[in-house]
Structures are given as structure tokens and as C-alpha cells.
XYZ file of N, CA, C and O in Angstrom:
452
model
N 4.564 -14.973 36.382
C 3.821 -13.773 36.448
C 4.413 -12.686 35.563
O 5.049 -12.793 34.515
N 4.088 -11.750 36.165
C 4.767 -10.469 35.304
C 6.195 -10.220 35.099
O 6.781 -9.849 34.082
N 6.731 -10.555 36.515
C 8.431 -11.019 36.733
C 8.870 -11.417 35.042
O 9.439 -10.727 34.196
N 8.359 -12.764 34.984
C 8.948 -13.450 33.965
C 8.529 -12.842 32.421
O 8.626 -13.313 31.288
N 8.150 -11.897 32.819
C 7.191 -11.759 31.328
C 8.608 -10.550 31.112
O 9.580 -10.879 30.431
N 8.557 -9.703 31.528
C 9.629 -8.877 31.394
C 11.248 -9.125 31.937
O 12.103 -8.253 32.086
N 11.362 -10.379 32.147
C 12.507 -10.957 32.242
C 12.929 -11.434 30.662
O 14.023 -11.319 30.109
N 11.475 -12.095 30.060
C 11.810 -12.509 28.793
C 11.723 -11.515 27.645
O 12.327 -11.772 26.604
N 11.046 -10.449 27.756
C 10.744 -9.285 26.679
C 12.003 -8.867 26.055
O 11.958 -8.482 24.886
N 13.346 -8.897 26.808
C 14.689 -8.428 26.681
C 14.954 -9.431 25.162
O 14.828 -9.277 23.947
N 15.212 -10.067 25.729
C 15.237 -11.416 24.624
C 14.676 -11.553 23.623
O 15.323 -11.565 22.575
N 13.585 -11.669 23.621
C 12.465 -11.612 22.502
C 12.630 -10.547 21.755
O 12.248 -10.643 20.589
N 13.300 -9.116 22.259
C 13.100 -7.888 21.365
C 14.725 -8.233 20.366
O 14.832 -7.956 19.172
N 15.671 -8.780 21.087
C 16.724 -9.341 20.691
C 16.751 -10.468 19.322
O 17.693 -10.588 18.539
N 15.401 -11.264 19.283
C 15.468 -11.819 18.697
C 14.481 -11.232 16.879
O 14.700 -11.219 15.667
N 13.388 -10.848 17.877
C 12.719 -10.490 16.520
C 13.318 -8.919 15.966
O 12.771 -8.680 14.890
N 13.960 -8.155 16.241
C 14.252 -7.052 15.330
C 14.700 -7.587 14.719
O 14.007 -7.663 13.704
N 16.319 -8.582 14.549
C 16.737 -9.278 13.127
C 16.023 -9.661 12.555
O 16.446 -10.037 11.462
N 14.833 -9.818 12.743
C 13.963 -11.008 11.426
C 12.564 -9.778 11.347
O 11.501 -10.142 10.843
N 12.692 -8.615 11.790
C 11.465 -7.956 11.181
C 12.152 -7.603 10.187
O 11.820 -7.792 9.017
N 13.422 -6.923 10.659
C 14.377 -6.332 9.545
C 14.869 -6.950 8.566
O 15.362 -6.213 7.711
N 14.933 -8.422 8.309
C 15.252 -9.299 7.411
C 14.018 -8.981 6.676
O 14.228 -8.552 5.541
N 12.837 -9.075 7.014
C 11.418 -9.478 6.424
C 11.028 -8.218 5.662
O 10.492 -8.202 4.554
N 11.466 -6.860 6.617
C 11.113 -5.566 5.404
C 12.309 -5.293 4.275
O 12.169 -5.060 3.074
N 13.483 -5.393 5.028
C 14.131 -5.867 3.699
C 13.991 -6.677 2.305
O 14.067 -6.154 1.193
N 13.776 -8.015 2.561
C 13.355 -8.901 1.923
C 12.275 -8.514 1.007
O 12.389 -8.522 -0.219
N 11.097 -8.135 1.731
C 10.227 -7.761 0.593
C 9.511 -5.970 0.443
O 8.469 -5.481 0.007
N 10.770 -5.458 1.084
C 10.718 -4.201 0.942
C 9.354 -3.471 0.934
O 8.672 -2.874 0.101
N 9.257 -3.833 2.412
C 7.645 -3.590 2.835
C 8.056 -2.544 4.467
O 7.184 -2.409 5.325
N 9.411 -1.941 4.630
C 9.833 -1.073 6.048
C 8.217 -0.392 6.812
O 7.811 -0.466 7.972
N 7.728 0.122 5.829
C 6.590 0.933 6.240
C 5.276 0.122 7.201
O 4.647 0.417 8.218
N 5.291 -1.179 6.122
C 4.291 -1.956 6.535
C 4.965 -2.951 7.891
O 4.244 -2.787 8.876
N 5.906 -3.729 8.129
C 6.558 -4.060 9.222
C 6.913 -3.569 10.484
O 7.147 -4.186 11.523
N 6.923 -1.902 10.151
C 6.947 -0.619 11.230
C 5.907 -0.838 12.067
O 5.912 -1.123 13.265
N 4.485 -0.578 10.857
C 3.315 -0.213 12.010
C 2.870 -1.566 12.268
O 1.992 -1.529 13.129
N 3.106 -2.714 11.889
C 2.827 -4.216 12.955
C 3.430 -5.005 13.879
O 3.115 -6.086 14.377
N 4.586 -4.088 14.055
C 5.757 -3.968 15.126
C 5.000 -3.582 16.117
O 4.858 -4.264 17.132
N 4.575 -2.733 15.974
C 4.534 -0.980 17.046
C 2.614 -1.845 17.147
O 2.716 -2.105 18.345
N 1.830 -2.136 16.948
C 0.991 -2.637 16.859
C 0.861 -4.091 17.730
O -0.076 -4.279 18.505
N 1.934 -5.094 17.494
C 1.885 -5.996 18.031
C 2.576 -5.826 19.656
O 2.398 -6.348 20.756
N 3.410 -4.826 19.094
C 4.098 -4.371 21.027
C 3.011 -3.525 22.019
O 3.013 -3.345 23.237
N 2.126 -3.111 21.001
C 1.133 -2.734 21.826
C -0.137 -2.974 22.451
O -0.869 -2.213 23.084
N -0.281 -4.513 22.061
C -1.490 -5.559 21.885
C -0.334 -6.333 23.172
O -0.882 -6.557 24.251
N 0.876 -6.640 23.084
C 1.757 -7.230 24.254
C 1.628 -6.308 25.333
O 1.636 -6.792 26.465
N 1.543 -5.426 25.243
C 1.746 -4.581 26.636
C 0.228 -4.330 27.319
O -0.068 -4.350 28.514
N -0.419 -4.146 26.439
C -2.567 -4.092 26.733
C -2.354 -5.992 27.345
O -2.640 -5.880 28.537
N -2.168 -6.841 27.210
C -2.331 -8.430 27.257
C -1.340 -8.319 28.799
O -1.591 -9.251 29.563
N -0.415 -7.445 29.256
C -0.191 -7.609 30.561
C -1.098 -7.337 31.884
O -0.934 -7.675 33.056
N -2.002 -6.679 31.309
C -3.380 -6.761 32.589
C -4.237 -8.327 32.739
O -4.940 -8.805 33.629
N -3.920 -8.670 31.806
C -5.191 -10.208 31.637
C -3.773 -10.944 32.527
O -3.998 -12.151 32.433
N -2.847 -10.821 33.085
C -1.897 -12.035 33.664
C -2.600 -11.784 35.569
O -2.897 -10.761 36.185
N -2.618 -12.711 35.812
C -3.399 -12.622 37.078
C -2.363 -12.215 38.139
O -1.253 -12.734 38.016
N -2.589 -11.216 39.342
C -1.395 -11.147 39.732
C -1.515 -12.372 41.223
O -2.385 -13.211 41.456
N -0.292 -12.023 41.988
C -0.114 -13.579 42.759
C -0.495 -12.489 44.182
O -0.063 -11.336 44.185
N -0.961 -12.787 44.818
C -0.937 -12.880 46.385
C 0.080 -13.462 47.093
O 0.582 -14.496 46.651
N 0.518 -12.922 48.237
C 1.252 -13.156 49.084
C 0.583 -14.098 50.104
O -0.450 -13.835 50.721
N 1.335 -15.270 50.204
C 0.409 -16.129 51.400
C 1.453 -16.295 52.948
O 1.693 -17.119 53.831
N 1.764 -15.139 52.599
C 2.618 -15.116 54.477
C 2.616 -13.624 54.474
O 2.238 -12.857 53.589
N 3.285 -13.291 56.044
C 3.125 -11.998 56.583
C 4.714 -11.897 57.087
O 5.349 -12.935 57.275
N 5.382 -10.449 57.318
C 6.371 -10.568 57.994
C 6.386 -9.521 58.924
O 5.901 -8.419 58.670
N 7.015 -9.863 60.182
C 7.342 -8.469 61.126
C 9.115 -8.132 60.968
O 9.867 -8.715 60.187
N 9.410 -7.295 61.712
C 11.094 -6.647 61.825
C 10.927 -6.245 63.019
O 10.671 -5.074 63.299
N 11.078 -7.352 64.012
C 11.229 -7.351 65.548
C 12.307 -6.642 66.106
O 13.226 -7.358 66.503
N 12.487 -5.059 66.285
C 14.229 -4.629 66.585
C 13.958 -4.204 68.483
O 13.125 -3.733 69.258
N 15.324 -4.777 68.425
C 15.610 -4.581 69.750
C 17.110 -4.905 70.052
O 17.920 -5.280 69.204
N 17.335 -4.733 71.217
C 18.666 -4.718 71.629
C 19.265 -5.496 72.327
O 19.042 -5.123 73.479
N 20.139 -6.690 72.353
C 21.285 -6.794 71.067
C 20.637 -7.753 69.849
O 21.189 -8.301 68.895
N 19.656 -7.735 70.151
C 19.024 -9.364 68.768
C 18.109 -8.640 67.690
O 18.422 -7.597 68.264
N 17.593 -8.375 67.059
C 16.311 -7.964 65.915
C 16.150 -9.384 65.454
O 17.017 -10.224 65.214
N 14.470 -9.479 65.368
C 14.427 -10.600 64.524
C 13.274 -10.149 63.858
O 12.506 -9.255 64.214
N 13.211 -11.192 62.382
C 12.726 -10.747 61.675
C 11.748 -12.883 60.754
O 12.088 -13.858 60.084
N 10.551 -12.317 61.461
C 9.292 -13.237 61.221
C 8.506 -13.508 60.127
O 7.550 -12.819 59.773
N 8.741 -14.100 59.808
C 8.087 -14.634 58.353
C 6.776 -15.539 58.996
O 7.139 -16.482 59.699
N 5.497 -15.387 58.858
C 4.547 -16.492 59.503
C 3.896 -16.793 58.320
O 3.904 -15.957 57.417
N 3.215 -18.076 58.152
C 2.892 -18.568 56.777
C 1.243 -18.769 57.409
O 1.281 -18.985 58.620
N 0.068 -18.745 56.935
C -1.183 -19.720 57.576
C -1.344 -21.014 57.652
O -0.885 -21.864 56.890
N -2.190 -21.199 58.844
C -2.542 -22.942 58.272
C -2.790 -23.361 57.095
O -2.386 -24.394 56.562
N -3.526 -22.479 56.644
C -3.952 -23.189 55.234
C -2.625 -22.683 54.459
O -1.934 -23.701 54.503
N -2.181 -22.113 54.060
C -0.851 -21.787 53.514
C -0.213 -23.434 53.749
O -0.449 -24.310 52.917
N 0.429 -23.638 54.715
C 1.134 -24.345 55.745
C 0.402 -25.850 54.428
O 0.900 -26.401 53.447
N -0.616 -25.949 54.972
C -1.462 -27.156 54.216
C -1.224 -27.761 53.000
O -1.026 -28.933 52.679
N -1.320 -26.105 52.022
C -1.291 -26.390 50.610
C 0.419 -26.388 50.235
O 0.755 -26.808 49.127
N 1.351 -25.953 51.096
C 2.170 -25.962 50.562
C 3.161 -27.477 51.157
O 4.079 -27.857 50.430
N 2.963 -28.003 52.072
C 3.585 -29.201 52.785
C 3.643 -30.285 51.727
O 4.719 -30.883 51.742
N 2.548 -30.814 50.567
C 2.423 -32.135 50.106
C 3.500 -31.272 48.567
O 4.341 -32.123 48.278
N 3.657 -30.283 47.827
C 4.944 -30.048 47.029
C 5.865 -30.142 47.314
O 6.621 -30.177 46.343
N 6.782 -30.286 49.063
C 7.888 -30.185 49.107
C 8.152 -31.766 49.002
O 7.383 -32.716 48.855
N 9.573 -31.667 49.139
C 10.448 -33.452 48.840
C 10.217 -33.783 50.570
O 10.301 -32.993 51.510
N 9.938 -35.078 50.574
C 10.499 -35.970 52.034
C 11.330 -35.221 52.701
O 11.191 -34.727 53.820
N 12.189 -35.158 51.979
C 13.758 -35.044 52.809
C 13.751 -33.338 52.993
O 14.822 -32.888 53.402
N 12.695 -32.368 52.743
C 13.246 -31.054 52.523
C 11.994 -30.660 54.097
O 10.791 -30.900 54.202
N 13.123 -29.888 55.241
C 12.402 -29.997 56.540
C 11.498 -28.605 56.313
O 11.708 -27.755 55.447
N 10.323 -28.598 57.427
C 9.300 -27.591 57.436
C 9.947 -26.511 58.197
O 9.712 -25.331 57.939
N 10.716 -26.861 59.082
C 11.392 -25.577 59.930
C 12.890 -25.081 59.893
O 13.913 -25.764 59.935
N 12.767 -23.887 59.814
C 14.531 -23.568 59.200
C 14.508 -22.293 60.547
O 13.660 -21.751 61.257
N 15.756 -22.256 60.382
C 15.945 -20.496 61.125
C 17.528 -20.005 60.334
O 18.432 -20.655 59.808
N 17.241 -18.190 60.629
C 18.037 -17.348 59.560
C 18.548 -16.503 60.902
O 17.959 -16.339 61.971
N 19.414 -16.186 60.614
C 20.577 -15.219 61.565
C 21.344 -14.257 60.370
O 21.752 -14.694 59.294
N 21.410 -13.223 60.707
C 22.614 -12.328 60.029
C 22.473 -10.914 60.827
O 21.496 -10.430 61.398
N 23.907 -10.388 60.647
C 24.004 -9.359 61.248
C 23.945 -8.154 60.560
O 24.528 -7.973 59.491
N 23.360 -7.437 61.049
C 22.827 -5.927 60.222
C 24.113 -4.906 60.840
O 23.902 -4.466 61.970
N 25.181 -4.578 60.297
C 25.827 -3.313 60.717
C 25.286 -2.207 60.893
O 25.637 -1.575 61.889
N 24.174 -1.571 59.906
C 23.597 -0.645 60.529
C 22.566 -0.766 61.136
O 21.752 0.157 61.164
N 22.356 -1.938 61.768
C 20.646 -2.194 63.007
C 19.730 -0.924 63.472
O 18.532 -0.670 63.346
N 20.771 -0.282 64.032
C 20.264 0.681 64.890
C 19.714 1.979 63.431
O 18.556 1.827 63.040
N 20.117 2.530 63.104
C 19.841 3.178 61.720
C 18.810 2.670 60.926
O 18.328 3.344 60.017
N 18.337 1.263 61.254
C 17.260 0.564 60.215
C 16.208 0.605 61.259
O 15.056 0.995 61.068
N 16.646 0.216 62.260
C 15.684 -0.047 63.384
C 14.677 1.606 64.202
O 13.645 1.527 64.868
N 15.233 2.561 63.934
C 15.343 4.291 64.234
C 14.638 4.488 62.985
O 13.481 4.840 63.217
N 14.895 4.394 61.735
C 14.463 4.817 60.289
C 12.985 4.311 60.585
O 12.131 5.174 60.380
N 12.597 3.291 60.952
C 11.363 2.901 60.853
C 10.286 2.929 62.359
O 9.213 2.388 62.625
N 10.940 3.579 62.891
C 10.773 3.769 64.223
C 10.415 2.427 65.161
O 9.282 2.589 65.614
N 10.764 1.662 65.431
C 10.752 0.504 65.800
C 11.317 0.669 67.014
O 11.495 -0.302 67.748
């Protein structure tokens, strides 16, 4: 998605300034390489609306209470459905997560919970 698109832009700008700058050098065209720079970065950035964005196919709560908070991730059946036949054999459908929040009470108050 978009994540990756600007994960890779870093890079890419890394790579092509050496070789625009080789190229207006080379044929001593700075002026003309400028505005198809600035042109093509701006045809890249208009082309980030056409990337479809993703939906979320689960919900979560932040169950707080005293001494436990838990915190629910629920997926749908159909979620549940489409995603069961990608995982491996060996990789199980049910997990559980524990950690302790030092400031609970401060997270749990902040959001009025």
C-alpha cells in the first residue's frame, strides 16, 4: 500500500539524483532535467490516490479493569474464512498476549474506561 510506497521513495530519491545529475551534466541540459524531475515527482505524488487503500478486517476493544485489562482483537467469520486456507498446517488459529502496562491506570483514566 502506501506504507511501502514511501518506505521506498527514500531510496529511489537516493538513487536517481546521481544519475539526473550525471545526465544534466553529461549533456548539459540542468534546466531541462530540473523541470522533469519536479514534473515526474509530481505525476508520483498525483498517482498516490489511484493506490487502493486496505480496510481493516478486525475490530479491537481495551477492556480496563482491576487487576487484569484486556485487550480484544475479534476477526469475522468471513475474515476468519478467507484468512484460515493462507496460513501453514502447523501455524495455530488461537494465540493469547499478556503484558504488563506500568502505567494501566493513567491509560485506563486517559480514556475514561
Amino acid at each position: 500500500g502506501v506504507g511501502v510506497i514511501f518506505a521506498v521513495l527514500p531510496f529511489m530519491g537516493m538513487i536517481a539524483k546521481p544519475i539526473a545529475g550525471w545526465i544534466a551534466d553529461h549533456f548539459s541540459k540542468q534546466k531541462s532535467v530540473f523541470l522533469v524531475s519536479i514534473v515526474l515527482t509530481g505525476v508520483g505524488y498525483f498517482s498516490l490516490q489511484l493506490v487502493s487503500s486496505l480496510e481493516a478486517d478486525n475490530s479491537s476493544q481495551l477492556l480496563c479493569s482491576n487487576p487484569q485489562s484486556i485487550l480484544k482483537i475479534c476477526r469475522s467469520e468471513q475474515s476468519w474464512s478467507e484468512l484460515l486456507p493462507l496460513l501453514p498446517k502447523s501455524c495455530p488459529a488461537n494465540c493469547s498476549l499478556s503484558c504488563t502496562l506500568t502505567y494501566q491506570s493513567k491509560i485506563c483514566s486517559a480514556f475514561s474506561l
